[in-house]
Amino acid sequence: MEKPGTVRAPRDDGGRQRGVGRKLGRPRLLIVGCGDVGMRILACTHRRFRVYALTSTPSRAPLLRGAGAVPIVGNLDDRASLARLRALAPRLIHLAPPPGTGRGDPRTRRLLQSLRPPARAVYISTTGVYGDRGGAWTDETARLFPANDRARRRVDAERTMRAAGAAVLRVPGIYAHDRLPLDRLRAGTPALAPDDDVFTNHIHADDLARIALVALWRGRAARTYNAVDDSTLRMGDYFDAVADAFALPRPPRLPRAQLQAVVSPMMYSFMAESRRLRNERLRRELRVRLRWPTVAAALADLRGGR
């Protein structure tokens, strides 16, 4: 019996089951942006796929090779460096962020111009494209209201990828057993006072890696999916829960006007938007069963393992 979220061994373009043990017979996949989540995807796929991983940092090549990928050195800001990608793989998972300035994402356009049109593609976007919803429940049909250029760049990237037939995953705050705001808590960085606090959304990094792979096979072309778990937490409550799990002091709470003066503009931008995201498409269309359906479940597992 399959475990929740298991993806069956893929078939080749002719519909025949590939022999997953034959190195050259494996289906080919290109991962662009092989950071933390990309490495988790690689751990799930390298035995069943021939995986190529694009990196702009040559020193990461041994790490990627050791994880089972064929490293390709190239930079999304340099189209000439992407020439080797053209006929490399018919499947693409794109996790690389847009550039840090501007209102569009030329990196994504440059990537697609360097590839043959992928047969299957997944783009990892952000739930920031929805902007502030005042805490309202929001699904994928909601109108987009990006509140800053960072989110506008993501909207541009989504449009480019959807035009190429990619499924788009809108991703909220990513956490994991080894990816928690412990340094922030130890530093005593304040959170919003309860009356000013905002709703946030979460997904465990391991679940996101599995969702991306499932979407590669089950995602509809040009379809968007909220890749979020079932948690309904305000931001300060999330920090409190992590602090309690690690026996750390809870963060101090400040009214919005005071907090804005003591945190960075980037950090404050995340505290200026409130939304609760629905994940029915994730469950109904992608048929995903999350291993960590809530932050509380993951923290309980951490406490049990210590």
mmCIF file of C-alpha atoms in Angstrom:
data_model
loop_
_atom_site.group_PDB
_atom_site.id
_atom_site.type_symbol
_atom_site.label_atom_id
_atom_site.label_comp_id
_atom_site.label_asym_id
_atom_site.label_seq_id
_atom_site.Cartn_x
_atom_site.Cartn_y
_atom_site.Cartn_z
ATOM 1 C CA MET A 1 0.000 0.000 0.000
ATOM 2 C CA GLU A 2 1.345 3.427 -0.935
ATOM 3 C CA LYS A 3 2.298 5.972 1.694
ATOM 4 C CA PRO A 4 0.396 9.280 1.595
ATOM 5 C CA GLY A 5 1.653 11.482 -1.202
ATOM 6 C CA THR A 6 3.568 8.687 -2.961
ATOM 7 C CA VAL A 7 4.113 9.326 -6.670
ATOM 8 C CA ARG A 8 4.180 6.275 -8.915
ATOM 9 C CA ALA A 9 7.214 5.688 -11.082
ATOM 10 C CA PRO A 10 6.696 7.909 -14.144
ATOM 11 C CA ARG A 11 6.135 6.708 -17.678
ATOM 12 C CA ASP A 12 8.052 7.883 -20.677
ATOM 13 C CA ASP A 13 6.496 9.977 -23.430
ATOM 14 C CA GLY A 14 5.268 6.837 -25.172
ATOM 15 C CA GLY A 15 3.357 5.686 -22.093
ATOM 16 C CA ARG A 16 5.677 2.746 -21.341
ATOM 17 C CA GLN A 17 6.889 2.162 -17.781
ATOM 18 C CA ARG A 18 10.548 3.002 -17.580
ATOM 19 C CA GLY A 19 12.998 0.689 -15.867
ATOM 20 C CA VAL A 20 13.951 2.899 -12.958
ATOM 21 C CA GLY A 21 17.099 0.919 -12.292
ATOM 22 C CA ARG A 22 18.652 1.790 -15.645
ATOM 23 C CA LYS A 23 20.526 5.056 -15.351
ATOM 24 C CA LEU A 24 20.013 6.153 -18.943
ATOM 25 C CA GLY A 25 16.425 4.941 -18.988
ATOM 26 C CA ARG A 26 15.230 7.226 -16.235
ATOM 27 C CA PRO A 27 13.014 10.180 -17.137
ATOM 28 C CA ARG A 28 14.956 13.426 -17.166
ATOM 29 C CA LEU A 29 14.208 16.346 -14.840
ATOM 30 C CA LEU A 30 15.793 19.787 -14.576
ATOM 31 C CA ILE A 31 15.710 21.550 -11.197
ATOM 32 C CA VAL A 32 16.466 25.270 -11.301
ATOM 33 C CA GLY A 33 17.193 26.809 -7.917
ATOM 34 C CA CYS A 34 18.505 23.871 -5.912
ATOM 35 C CA GLY A 35 18.532 25.449 -2.449
ATOM 36 C CA ASP A 36 16.974 23.908 0.648
ATOM 37 C CA VAL A 37 13.682 22.857 -0.953
ATOM 38 C CA GLY A 38 15.419 21.903 -4.192
ATOM 39 C CA MET A 39 17.746 19.591 -2.277
ATOM 40 C CA ARG A 40 14.729 17.978 -0.602
ATOM 41 C CA ILE A 41 13.148 17.439 -4.025
ATOM 42 C CA LEU A 42 16.415 15.940 -5.220
ATOM 43 C CA ALA A 43 16.433 13.512 -2.279
ATOM 44 C CA CYS A 44 12.956 12.319 -3.358
ATOM 45 C CA THR A 45 13.739 11.992 -7.055
ATOM 46 C CA HIS A 46 17.343 11.094 -7.824
ATOM 47 C CA ARG A 47 16.736 7.328 -7.762
ATOM 48 C CA ARG A 48 13.798 7.520 -10.173
ATOM 49 C CA PHE A 49 14.863 10.404 -12.392
ATOM 50 C CA ARG A 50 18.022 11.500 -14.094
ATOM 51 C CA VAL A 51 18.168 14.900 -12.442
ATOM 52 C CA TYR A 52 20.051 17.916 -13.730
ATOM 53 C CA ALA A 53 20.508 20.776 -11.253
ATOM 54 C CA LEU A 54 21.325 24.294 -12.429
ATOM 55 C CA THR A 55 23.600 26.223 -10.084
ATOM 56 C CA SER A 56 25.256 29.597 -10.457
ATOM 57 C CA THR A 57 27.865 28.636 -7.834
ATOM 58 C CA PRO A 58 30.538 26.260 -9.157
ATOM 59 C CA SER A 59 31.589 25.311 -5.625
ATOM 60 C CA ARG A 60 28.165 23.692 -5.093
ATOM 61 C CA ALA A 61 28.719 21.211 -7.905
ATOM 62 C CA PRO A 62 30.284 18.499 -5.671
ATOM 63 C CA LEU A 63 27.371 18.807 -3.209
ATOM 64 C CA LEU A 64 24.814 18.399 -5.981
ATOM 65 C CA ARG A 65 26.720 15.525 -7.543
ATOM 66 C CA GLY A 66 26.938 13.787 -4.168
ATOM 67 C CA ALA A 67 23.155 14.157 -3.783
ATOM 68 C CA GLY A 68 22.580 12.359 -7.065
ATOM 69 C CA ALA A 69 22.236 15.200 -9.578
ATOM 70 C CA VAL A 70 24.213 16.154 -12.649
ATOM 71 C CA PRO A 71 25.286 19.730 -11.840
ATOM 72 C CA ILE A 72 25.055 22.321 -14.606
ATOM 73 C CA VAL A 73 26.798 25.623 -13.942
ATOM 74 C CA GLY A 74 24.856 28.546 -15.361
ATOM 75 C CA ASN A 75 23.457 31.904 -14.345
ATOM 76 C CA LEU A 76 19.908 33.079 -15.046
ATOM 77 C CA ASP A 77 21.308 36.587 -15.484
ATOM 78 C CA ASP A 78 23.580 35.388 -18.314
ATOM 79 C CA ARG A 79 21.678 33.826 -21.198
ATOM 80 C CA ALA A 80 24.835 32.539 -22.894
ATOM 81 C CA SER A 81 25.598 30.408 -19.833
ATOM 82 C CA LEU A 82 22.250 28.617 -20.241
ATOM 83 C CA ALA A 83 22.920 27.205 -23.714
ATOM 84 C CA ARG A 84 23.537 23.684 -22.354
ATOM 85 C CA LEU A 85 19.980 23.522 -21.009
ATOM 86 C CA ARG A 86 18.203 23.532 -24.335
ATOM 87 C CA ALA A 87 17.613 19.813 -24.880
ATOM 88 C CA LEU A 88 18.558 18.600 -21.436
ATOM 89 C CA ALA A 89 15.229 17.512 -19.939
ATOM 90 C CA PRO A 90 11.526 17.671 -20.853
ATOM 91 C CA ARG A 91 10.475 18.259 -17.240
ATOM 92 C CA LEU A 92 11.233 21.357 -15.166
ATOM 93 C CA ILE A 93 10.854 22.407 -11.544
ATOM 94 C CA HIS A 94 11.702 26.114 -11.259
ATOM 95 C CA LEU A 95 12.446 27.408 -7.753
ATOM 96 C CA ALA A 96 14.869 30.239 -8.488
ATOM 97 C CA PRO A 97 13.732 33.656 -7.228
ATOM 98 C CA PRO A 98 13.381 36.732 -9.416
ATOM 99 C CA PRO A 99 16.073 39.413 -9.224
ATOM 100 C CA GLY A 100 16.101 41.698 -6.205
ATOM 101 C CA THR A 101 15.012 44.822 -8.089
ATOM 102 C CA GLY A 102 12.478 45.833 -10.699
ATOM 103 C CA ARG A 103 8.820 44.928 -11.224
ATOM 104 C CA GLY A 104 9.319 41.964 -13.568
ATOM 105 C CA ASP A 105 11.274 38.712 -13.708
ATOM 106 C CA PRO A 106 13.607 38.611 -16.736
ATOM 107 C CA ARG A 107 15.303 35.534 -15.231
ATOM 108 C CA THR A 108 12.256 33.361 -15.830
ATOM 109 C CA ARG A 109 11.823 34.650 -19.378
ATOM 110 C CA ARG A 110 15.515 34.069 -20.044
ATOM 111 C CA LEU A 111 15.249 30.517 -18.701
ATOM 112 C CA LEU A 112 12.291 29.599 -20.891
ATOM 113 C CA GLN A 113 13.905 31.152 -23.948
ATOM 114 C CA SER A 114 16.889 28.865 -23.346
ATOM 115 C CA LEU A 115 14.794 25.671 -23.145
ATOM 116 C CA ARG A 116 12.731 23.664 -25.522
ATOM 117 C CA PRO A 117 9.118 24.036 -24.335
ATOM 118 C CA PRO A 118 8.925 21.666 -21.354
ATOM 119 C CA ALA A 119 6.416 18.846 -21.512
ATOM 120 C CA ARG A 120 5.725 19.278 -17.794
ATOM 121 C CA ALA A 121 6.737 22.172 -15.565
ATOM 122 C CA VAL A 122 6.156 23.440 -12.043
ATOM 123 C CA TYR A 123 6.916 26.937 -10.769
ATOM 124 C CA ILE A 124 7.311 27.738 -7.071
ATOM 125 C CA SER A 125 5.761 31.151 -6.411
ATOM 126 C CA THR A 126 4.651 32.890 -3.222
ATOM 127 C CA THR A 127 1.345 33.612 -1.523
ATOM 128 C CA GLY A 128 2.506 37.228 -1.336
ATOM 129 C CA VAL A 129 0.883 37.724 -4.751
ATOM 130 C CA TYR A 130 -2.490 37.972 -2.950
ATOM 131 C CA GLY A 131 -1.437 41.001 -0.910
ATOM 132 C CA ASP A 132 -3.298 41.908 2.261
ATOM 133 C CA ARG A 133 -6.693 40.206 2.569
ATOM 134 C CA GLY A 134 -7.517 41.487 6.025
ATOM 135 C CA GLY A 135 -7.507 37.942 7.377
ATOM 136 C CA ALA A 136 -10.162 36.743 4.911
ATOM 137 C CA TRP A 137 -10.248 33.190 3.605
ATOM 138 C CA THR A 138 -8.707 33.156 0.128
ATOM 139 C CA ASP A 139 -8.569 30.589 -2.658
ATOM 140 C CA GLU A 140 -6.796 30.547 -6.015
ATOM 141 C CA THR A 141 -9.612 32.431 -7.790
ATOM 142 C CA ALA A 142 -8.998 35.586 -5.718
ATOM 143 C CA ARG A 143 -7.783 38.653 -7.554
ATOM 144 C CA LEU A 144 -4.084 39.357 -7.057
ATOM 145 C CA PHE A 145 -3.052 42.510 -5.194
ATOM 146 C CA PRO A 146 0.752 42.464 -4.902
ATOM 147 C CA ALA A 147 1.664 45.144 -2.397
ATOM 148 C CA ASN A 148 5.360 45.563 -3.234
ATOM 149 C CA ASP A 149 7.783 45.056 -6.091
ATOM 150 C CA ARG A 150 8.944 41.733 -4.647
ATOM 151 C CA ALA A 151 5.424 40.354 -5.044
ATOM 152 C CA ARG A 152 4.965 42.053 -8.431
ATOM 153 C CA ARG A 153 8.046 40.251 -9.727
ATOM 154 C CA ARG A 154 6.433 36.975 -8.668
ATOM 155 C CA VAL A 155 3.205 37.844 -10.477
ATOM 156 C CA ASP A 156 5.226 38.490 -13.622
ATOM 157 C CA ALA A 157 7.049 35.162 -13.231
ATOM 158 C CA GLU A 158 3.750 33.337 -12.712
ATOM 159 C CA ARG A 159 2.324 34.782 -15.916
ATOM 160 C CA THR A 160 5.411 33.775 -17.864
ATOM 161 C CA MET A 161 5.389 30.237 -16.508
ATOM 162 C CA ARG A 162 1.635 29.762 -16.909
ATOM 163 C CA ALA A 163 1.898 30.887 -20.528
ATOM 164 C CA ALA A 164 4.353 28.005 -20.959
ATOM 165 C CA GLY A 165 1.841 25.595 -19.428
ATOM 166 C CA ALA A 166 3.405 25.287 -15.985
ATOM 167 C CA ALA A 167 1.499 24.459 -12.832
ATOM 168 C CA VAL A 168 2.148 27.163 -10.224
ATOM 169 C CA LEU A 169 2.466 26.513 -6.501
ATOM 170 C CA ARG A 170 1.812 29.530 -4.305
ATOM 171 C CA VAL A 171 3.871 28.943 -1.206
ATOM 172 C CA PRO A 172 3.596 30.633 2.218
ATOM 173 C CA GLY A 173 6.087 30.630 5.095
ATOM 174 C CA ILE A 174 8.258 27.529 4.803
ATOM 175 C CA TYR A 175 9.386 25.805 7.966
ATOM 176 C CA ALA A 176 10.847 22.386 8.821
ATOM 177 C CA HIS A 177 12.167 20.450 11.766
ATOM 178 C CA ASP A 178 15.547 22.060 11.019
ATOM 179 C CA ARG A 179 14.151 25.349 9.709
ATOM 180 C CA LEU A 180 12.571 27.263 12.585
ATOM 181 C CA PRO A 181 12.947 30.876 13.830
ATOM 182 C CA LEU A 182 15.118 29.908 16.799
ATOM 183 C CA ASP A 183 17.722 32.643 16.232
ATOM 184 C CA ARG A 184 14.968 35.228 16.113
ATOM 185 C CA LEU A 185 13.525 33.957 19.371
ATOM 186 C CA ARG A 186 16.921 33.879 21.087
ATOM 187 C CA ALA A 187 17.521 37.451 19.930
ATOM 188 C CA GLY A 188 14.222 38.551 21.493
ATOM 189 C CA THR A 189 12.912 40.087 18.257
ATOM 190 C CA PRO A 190 9.407 41.373 19.028
ATOM 191 C CA ALA A 191 6.166 40.254 17.433
ATOM 192 C CA LEU A 192 2.916 42.127 16.938
ATOM 193 C CA ALA A 193 0.576 42.706 19.848
ATOM 194 C CA PRO A 194 -2.477 40.398 19.699
ATOM 195 C CA ASP A 195 -4.832 43.197 18.638
ATOM 196 C CA ASP A 196 -2.587 44.031 15.665
ATOM 197 C CA ASP A 197 -1.480 40.513 14.758
ATOM 198 C CA VAL A 198 -1.938 38.986 11.302
ATOM 199 C CA PHE A 199 -2.905 35.553 10.051
ATOM 200 C CA THR A 200 -0.070 33.653 8.405
ATOM 201 C CA ASN A 201 0.107 30.413 6.449
ATOM 202 C CA HIS A 202 2.647 27.622 6.581
ATOM 203 C CA ILE A 203 3.996 24.548 4.825
ATOM 204 C CA HIS A 204 6.629 22.063 5.949
ATOM 205 C CA ALA A 205 9.602 22.001 3.555
ATOM 206 C CA ASP A 206 9.416 18.204 3.203
ATOM 207 C CA ASP A 207 5.739 18.408 2.286
ATOM 208 C CA LEU A 208 6.495 21.177 -0.222
ATOM 209 C CA ALA A 209 9.133 19.018 -1.895
ATOM 210 C CA ARG A 210 6.596 16.220 -2.290
ATOM 211 C CA ILE A 211 3.903 18.610 -3.520
ATOM 212 C CA ALA A 212 6.229 19.935 -6.214
ATOM 213 C CA LEU A 213 6.899 16.426 -7.469
ATOM 214 C CA VAL A 214 3.207 15.482 -7.381
ATOM 215 C CA ALA A 215 2.336 18.665 -9.276
ATOM 216 C CA LEU A 216 4.852 17.721 -11.951
ATOM 217 C CA TRP A 217 2.628 14.755 -12.854
ATOM 218 C CA ARG A 218 -0.855 15.629 -11.642
ATOM 219 C CA GLY A 219 -0.895 19.417 -11.910
ATOM 220 C CA ARG A 220 -3.041 20.925 -14.643
ATOM 221 C CA ALA A 221 -1.393 23.155 -17.220
ATOM 222 C CA ALA A 222 -1.387 26.839 -16.202
ATOM 223 C CA ARG A 223 -3.246 25.968 -12.964
ATOM 224 C CA THR A 224 -2.444 27.617 -9.626
ATOM 225 C CA TYR A 225 -2.425 25.793 -6.290
ATOM 226 C CA ASN A 226 -2.114 27.111 -2.744
ATOM 227 C CA ALA A 227 0.601 24.859 -1.305
ATOM 228 C CA VAL A 228 -0.405 25.467 2.317
ATOM 229 C CA ASP A 229 -1.172 23.261 5.303
ATOM 230 C CA ASP A 230 -4.237 23.291 7.556
ATOM 231 C CA SER A 231 -2.820 25.575 10.253
ATOM 232 C CA THR A 232 -4.773 28.687 11.181
ATOM 233 C CA LEU A 233 -2.264 30.712 13.148
ATOM 234 C CA ARG A 234 -1.552 34.312 13.791
ATOM 235 C CA MET A 235 2.109 35.186 13.399
ATOM 236 C CA GLY A 236 2.737 35.822 17.063
ATOM 237 C CA ASP A 237 1.043 32.564 17.998
ATOM 238 C CA TYR A 238 3.393 30.731 15.643
ATOM 239 C CA PHE A 239 6.423 32.253 17.354
ATOM 240 C CA ASP A 240 4.936 31.416 20.766
ATOM 241 C CA ALA A 241 4.380 27.787 19.736
ATOM 242 C CA VAL A 242 7.971 27.387 18.544
ATOM 243 C CA ALA A 243 9.295 29.090 21.685
ATOM 244 C CA ASP A 244 7.272 26.769 23.915
ATOM 245 C CA ALA A 245 8.461 23.688 22.009
ATOM 246 C CA PHE A 246 12.102 24.637 22.644
ATOM 247 C CA ALA A 247 11.673 26.081 26.158
ATOM 248 C CA LEU A 248 12.649 29.546 24.926
ATOM 249 C CA PRO A 249 11.155 32.849 26.071
ATOM 250 C CA ARG A 250 8.171 33.947 24.041
ATOM 251 C CA PRO A 251 8.854 37.086 22.010
ATOM 252 C CA PRO A 252 7.753 40.430 23.420
ATOM 253 C CA ARG A 253 4.639 41.891 21.793
ATOM 254 C CA LEU A 254 4.497 45.460 20.540
ATOM 255 C CA PRO A 255 1.777 47.581 18.928
ATOM 256 C CA ARG A 256 2.203 47.940 15.187
ATOM 257 C CA ALA A 257 3.520 51.525 15.296
ATOM 258 C CA GLN A 258 6.232 50.638 17.785
ATOM 259 C CA LEU A 259 7.210 47.401 16.094
ATOM 260 C CA GLN A 260 7.652 49.056 12.703
ATOM 261 C CA ALA A 261 10.358 51.239 14.220
ATOM 262 C CA VAL A 262 12.469 48.313 15.487
ATOM 263 C CA VAL A 263 12.335 45.690 12.698
ATOM 264 C CA SER A 264 13.677 45.807 9.147
ATOM 265 C CA PRO A 265 11.404 46.951 6.302
ATOM 266 C CA MET A 266 11.578 43.449 4.817
ATOM 267 C CA MET A 267 10.481 41.836 8.084
ATOM 268 C CA TYR A 268 7.744 44.393 8.585
ATOM 269 C CA SER A 269 6.362 43.774 5.088
ATOM 270 C CA PHE A 270 5.482 40.231 6.169
ATOM 271 C CA MET A 271 3.697 41.642 9.203
ATOM 272 C CA ALA A 272 1.590 44.000 7.079
ATOM 273 C CA GLU A 273 -0.435 41.312 5.287
ATOM 274 C CA SER A 274 -3.056 38.996 6.750
ATOM 275 C CA ARG A 275 -4.782 36.130 4.944
ATOM 276 C CA ARG A 276 -6.009 32.581 5.484
ATOM 277 C CA LEU A 277 -5.542 30.399 2.449
ATOM 278 C CA ARG A 278 -7.716 27.503 1.368
ATOM 279 C CA ASN A 279 -6.031 24.336 0.070
ATOM 280 C CA GLU A 280 -8.952 22.407 -1.477
ATOM 281 C CA ARG A 281 -7.277 22.265 -4.905
ATOM 282 C CA LEU A 282 -4.174 20.795 -3.327
ATOM 283 C CA ARG A 283 -6.192 17.966 -1.819
ATOM 284 C CA ARG A 284 -8.836 17.464 -4.503
ATOM 285 C CA GLU A 285 -6.827 17.850 -7.718
ATOM 286 C CA LEU A 286 -3.310 16.900 -6.664
ATOM 287 C CA ARG A 287 -4.647 14.362 -4.129
ATOM 288 C CA VAL A 288 -1.960 15.316 -1.642
ATOM 289 C CA ARG A 289 -2.075 14.073 1.933
ATOM 290 C CA LEU A 290 0.308 16.143 4.004
ATOM 291 C CA ARG A 291 2.704 14.390 6.334
ATOM 292 C CA TRP A 292 2.643 17.473 8.550
ATOM 293 C CA PRO A 293 -0.888 18.884 8.218
ATOM 294 C CA THR A 294 -0.287 21.513 10.915
ATOM 295 C CA VAL A 295 2.616 23.261 12.578
ATOM 296 C CA ALA A 296 1.393 21.806 15.865
ATOM 297 C CA ALA A 297 1.823 18.263 14.521
ATOM 298 C CA ALA A 298 5.423 18.935 13.476
ATOM 299 C CA LEU A 299 6.300 20.592 16.802
ATOM 300 C CA ALA A 300 4.743 17.685 18.710
ATOM 301 C CA ASP A 301 6.945 15.311 16.726
ATOM 302 C CA LEU A 302 9.990 17.412 17.566
ATOM 303 C CA ARG A 303 9.169 17.374 21.274
ATOM 304 C CA GLY A 304 8.663 13.612 21.156
ATOM 305 C CA GLY A 305 12.037 13.107 19.516
ATOM 306 C CA ARG A 306 14.031 15.075 22.066
#
